[in-house]
Amino acid sequence: MKNKGLLTRAGVGAVGALLLTGVAGAAIADEVGSNEVDVSVDIEALPPVGALTMSVAADSTTLTEVDSEDPEVRRFDGTLPTVTVSDDREDVPEGVFWYVVGQSSAFTAEGAPEIGPEHLGWVPELLTENDGEVAPGEEVDTVLDDGGEGLTGQELLALAMDSNEAHAIGEWEANADLFLKTPADVAPGSYSATITLSLWEDAY
């Protein structure tokens, strides 16, 4: 009986040894081949839900000198590229309105003092026919026009008092007459500045 039990325990030990040997063998196995499987899937675009967006017809414009009718002032005129506000949303929130504002940096030229944004003014114009859904901003005078402030801060280009009413037409265009006024003794140079335009939507 004792010998049988001993043999049984010896057999279990042998199996255990074989199992351990098998595990050790797997750990040191060398890769002898591989295959790759390409996975593809077609994901269709979701139906558009629309958005309120703004685009500008060009990224630059040029001002040219005109008669200022004032010997102490030089004037340079141009036109802001057309700004388009589009609204193709399916649902527009109630009680909201959108507006476009613009602000200019200083005019700089190599080797010349900068010309501050207070010297640049504009006269906004709405190009899309409407019944009052959208209105242009007011004229912004320069610092040389009886104390104007120019485009130093965010000045209104166009305003929709009710986004839902403006949404009925869907697309609105506006631009502005630009005018730069400087002292007559302004330093000559090739000046440049940047007007930053922003579209906002807010609640009443």
GROMACS .gro file of C-alpha atoms in nm:
model
  204
    1MET     CA    1   0.000   0.000   0.000
    2LYS     CA    2   0.277   0.237   0.087
    3ASN     CA    3   0.454   0.160  -0.239
    4LYS     CA    4   0.135   0.228  -0.439
    5GLY     CA    5   0.085   0.566  -0.274
    6LEU     CA    6   0.444   0.652  -0.339
    7LEU     CA    7   0.407   0.564  -0.706
    8THR     CA    8   0.090   0.769  -0.730
    9ARG     CA    9   0.261   1.074  -0.578
   10ALA     CA   10   0.558   1.017  -0.808
   11GLY     CA   11   0.324   1.011  -1.109
   12VAL     CA   12   0.166   1.343  -1.011
   13GLY     CA   13   0.506   1.492  -0.969
   14ALA     CA   14   0.609   1.374  -1.313
   15VAL     CA   15   0.302   1.529  -1.476
   16GLY     CA   16   0.371   1.853  -1.294
   17ALA     CA   17   0.725   1.848  -1.422
   18LEU     CA   18   0.602   1.797  -1.774
   19LEU     CA   19   0.360   2.089  -1.744
   20LEU     CA   20   0.634   2.317  -1.618
   21THR     CA   21   0.856   2.206  -1.899
   22GLY     CA   22   0.581   2.286  -2.150
   23VAL     CA   23   0.538   2.642  -2.013
   24ALA     CA   24   0.910   2.705  -2.023
   25GLY     CA   25   0.924   2.585  -2.381
   26ALA     CA   26   0.651   2.832  -2.491
   27ALA     CA   27   0.836   3.123  -2.334
   28ILE     CA   28   1.142   3.074  -2.550
   29ALA     CA   29   0.964   2.985  -2.876
   30ASP     CA   30   1.083   3.164  -3.194
   31GLU     CA   31   0.836   3.323  -3.438
   32VAL     CA   32   0.843   3.120  -3.757
   33GLY     CA   33   0.578   3.302  -3.952
   34SER     CA   34   0.312   3.580  -3.939
   35ASN     CA   35   0.014   3.705  -4.132
   36GLU     CA   36  -0.157   4.046  -4.140
   37VAL     CA   37  -0.529   4.111  -4.170
   38ASP     CA   38  -0.644   4.442  -4.314
   39VAL     CA   39  -0.962   4.579  -4.158
   40SER     CA   40  -1.176   4.826  -4.351
   41VAL     CA   41  -1.503   4.999  -4.279
   42ASP     CA   42  -1.713   5.252  -4.470
   43ILE     CA   43  -1.842   5.529  -4.242
   44GLU     CA   44  -2.094   5.756  -4.408
   45ALA     CA   45  -2.112   6.124  -4.325
   46LEU     CA   46  -2.384   6.228  -4.086
   47PRO     CA   47  -2.661   6.441  -4.234
   48PRO     CA   48  -2.554   6.805  -4.211
   49VAL     CA   49  -2.708   6.993  -3.922
   50GLY     CA   50  -2.593   7.333  -4.050
   51ALA     CA   51  -2.408   7.614  -3.881
   52LEU     CA   52  -2.379   7.990  -3.849
   53THR     CA   53  -2.059   8.082  -4.032
   54MET     CA   54  -1.871   8.381  -4.173
   55SER     CA   55  -1.642   8.409  -4.474
   56VAL     CA   56  -1.448   8.698  -4.630
   57ALA     CA   57  -1.410   8.735  -5.006
   58ALA     CA   58  -1.037   8.821  -4.992
   59ASP     CA   59  -0.760   8.834  -4.736
   60SER     CA   60  -0.624   9.173  -4.839
   61THR     CA   61  -0.721   9.514  -4.973
   62THR     CA   62  -0.534   9.829  -5.073
   63LEU     CA   63  -0.589  10.192  -4.977
   64THR     CA   64  -0.505  10.464  -5.228
   65GLU     CA   65  -0.463  10.835  -5.167
   66VAL     CA   66  -0.748  11.074  -5.246
   67ASP     CA   67  -0.796  11.445  -5.197
   68SER     CA   68  -0.859  11.507  -4.827
   69GLU     CA   69  -0.972  11.868  -4.883
   70ASP     CA   70  -0.755  11.957  -4.583
   71PRO     CA   71  -0.391  12.064  -4.630
   72GLU     CA   72  -0.309  11.932  -4.283
   73VAL     CA   73  -0.442  11.582  -4.351
   74ARG     CA   74  -0.367  11.305  -4.602
   75ARG     CA   75  -0.645  11.058  -4.679
   76PHE     CA   76  -0.630  10.704  -4.822
   77ASP     CA   77  -0.949  10.518  -4.923
   78GLY     CA   78  -1.034  10.154  -4.995
   79THR     CA   79  -1.303   9.889  -4.950
   80LEU     CA   80  -1.328   9.604  -4.704
   81PRO     CA   81  -1.368   9.274  -4.895
   82THR     CA   82  -1.723   9.143  -4.885
   83VAL     CA   83  -1.811   8.965  -4.564
   84THR     CA   84  -2.072   8.688  -4.590
   85VAL     CA   85  -2.266   8.546  -4.296
   86SER     CA   86  -2.444   8.218  -4.372
   87ASP     CA   87  -2.695   8.038  -4.154
   88ASP     CA   88  -2.807   7.694  -4.275
   89ARG     CA   89  -2.901   7.551  -3.937
   90GLU     CA   90  -3.213   7.339  -3.919
   91ASP     CA   91  -3.303   7.478  -3.578
   92VAL     CA   92  -3.207   7.823  -3.454
   93PRO     CA   93  -3.234   7.891  -3.080
   94GLU     CA   94  -3.498   8.136  -2.968
   95GLY     CA   95  -3.396   8.472  -2.827
   96VAL     CA   96  -3.052   8.498  -2.989
   97PHE     CA   97  -2.891   8.750  -3.223
   98TRP     CA   98  -2.568   8.760  -3.422
   99TYR     CA   99  -2.331   9.039  -3.509
  100VAL     CA  100  -2.001   9.098  -3.690
  101VAL     CA  101  -1.737   9.329  -3.547
  102GLY     CA  102  -1.399   9.446  -3.673
  103GLN     CA  103  -1.085   9.579  -3.511
  104SER     CA  104  -0.761   9.699  -3.668
  105SER     CA  105  -0.400   9.671  -3.566
  106ALA     CA  106  -0.157   9.959  -3.611
  107PHE     CA  107  -0.009  10.032  -3.955
  108THR     CA  108   0.361   9.956  -3.962
  109ALA     CA  109   0.638  10.014  -4.217
  110GLU     CA  110   1.006   9.940  -4.197
  111GLY     CA  111   1.199  10.233  -4.055
  112ALA     CA  112   0.888  10.447  -3.994
  113PRO     CA  113   0.681  10.526  -3.685
  114GLU     CA  114   0.360  10.323  -3.670
  115ILE     CA  115   0.023  10.471  -3.752
  116GLY     CA  116  -0.225  10.373  -3.483
  117PRO     CA  117  -0.562  10.212  -3.558
  118GLU     CA  118  -0.731  10.529  -3.438
  119HIS     CA  119  -0.640  10.674  -3.780
  120LEU     CA  120  -0.850  10.412  -3.966
  121GLY     CA  121  -1.226  10.453  -3.995
  122TRP     CA  122  -1.503  10.283  -4.190
  123VAL     CA  123  -1.858  10.321  -4.321
  124PRO     CA  124  -2.035   9.981  -4.311
  125GLU     CA  125  -2.277   9.891  -4.590
  126LEU     CA  126  -2.524   9.604  -4.606
  127LEU     CA  127  -2.528   9.451  -4.957
  128THR     CA  128  -2.820   9.209  -4.913
  129GLU     CA  129  -3.171   9.348  -4.961
  130ASN     CA  130  -3.384   9.306  -4.651
  131ASP     CA  131  -3.676   9.433  -4.450
  132GLY     CA  132  -3.477   9.527  -4.143
  133GLU     CA  133  -3.374   9.178  -4.033
  134VAL     CA  134  -3.008   9.287  -4.047
  135ALA     CA  135  -2.866   9.637  -4.009
  136PRO     CA  136  -2.523   9.782  -4.088
  137GLY     CA  137  -2.310   9.935  -3.816
  138GLU     CA  138  -2.261  10.308  -3.783
  139GLU     CA  139  -1.980  10.509  -3.938
  140VAL     CA  140  -1.663  10.509  -3.730
  141ASP     CA  141  -1.459  10.828  -3.754
  142THR     CA  142  -1.085  10.861  -3.707
  143VAL     CA  143  -0.896  11.050  -3.440
  144LEU     CA  144  -0.860  11.333  -3.691
  145ASP     CA  145  -1.239  11.363  -3.727
  146ASP     CA  146  -1.353  11.562  -3.427
  147GLY     CA  147  -1.229  11.312  -3.172
  148GLY     CA  148  -1.322  10.981  -3.334
  149GLU     CA  149  -1.154  10.665  -3.207
  150GLY     CA  150  -1.111  10.471  -3.531
  151LEU     CA  151  -1.102  10.092  -3.529
  152THR     CA  152  -0.917  10.069  -3.200
  153GLY     CA  153  -1.185   9.847  -3.047
  154GLN     CA  154  -1.438   9.603  -3.186
  155GLU     CA  155  -1.667   9.813  -3.404
  156LEU     CA  156  -1.997   9.688  -3.545
  157LEU     CA  157  -2.009   9.593  -3.913
  158ALA     CA  158  -2.353   9.426  -3.922
  159LEU     CA  159  -2.617   9.314  -3.673
  160ALA     CA  160  -2.912   9.073  -3.688
  161MET     CA  161  -3.141   9.157  -3.398
  162ASP     CA  162  -3.310   8.816  -3.424
  163SER     CA  163  -3.119   8.517  -3.561
  164ASN     CA  164  -3.447   8.341  -3.649
  165GLU     CA  165  -3.565   8.627  -3.868
  166ALA     CA  166  -3.228   8.655  -4.041
  167HIS     CA  167  -3.223   8.277  -4.088
  168ALA     CA  168  -3.520   8.297  -4.324
  169ILE     CA  169  -3.299   8.457  -4.590
  170GLY     CA  170  -3.000   8.248  -4.492
  171GLU     CA  171  -2.710   8.448  -4.636
  172TRP     CA  172  -2.608   8.807  -4.574
  173GLU     CA  173  -2.336   9.017  -4.735
  174ALA     CA  174  -2.180   9.338  -4.608
  175ASN     CA  175  -1.866   9.543  -4.663
  176ALA     CA  176  -1.736   9.884  -4.561
  177ASP     CA  177  -1.569  10.188  -4.710
  178LEU     CA  178  -1.231  10.223  -4.537
  179PHE     CA  179  -1.050  10.549  -4.490
  180LEU     CA  180  -0.712  10.619  -4.334
  181LYS     CA  181  -0.632  10.975  -4.225
  182THR     CA  182  -0.283  11.086  -4.127
  183PRO     CA  183  -0.106  11.414  -4.062
  184ALA     CA  184   0.037  11.576  -4.376
  185ASP     CA  185   0.392  11.511  -4.253
  186VAL     CA  186   0.345  11.133  -4.212
  187ALA     CA  187   0.664  10.937  -4.285
  188PRO     CA  188   0.662  10.771  -4.629
  189GLY     CA  189   0.669  10.391  -4.646
  190SER     CA  190   0.486  10.072  -4.741
  191TYR     CA  191   0.251  10.036  -4.446
  192SER     CA  192   0.035   9.738  -4.358
  193ALA     CA  193  -0.216   9.653  -4.089
  194THR     CA  194  -0.461   9.374  -4.011
  195ILE     CA  195  -0.835   9.406  -3.960
  196THR     CA  196  -0.968   9.119  -3.750
  197LEU     CA  197  -1.334   9.034  -3.818
  198SER     CA  198  -1.533   8.826  -3.570
  199LEU     CA  199  -1.884   8.673  -3.583
  200TRP     CA  200  -2.065   8.636  -3.252
  201GLU     CA  201  -2.404   8.506  -3.148
  202ASP     CA  202  -2.548   8.601  -2.813
  203ALA     CA  203  -2.873   8.580  -2.619
  204TYR     CA  204  -3.099   8.866  -2.525
   0.00000   0.00000   0.00000
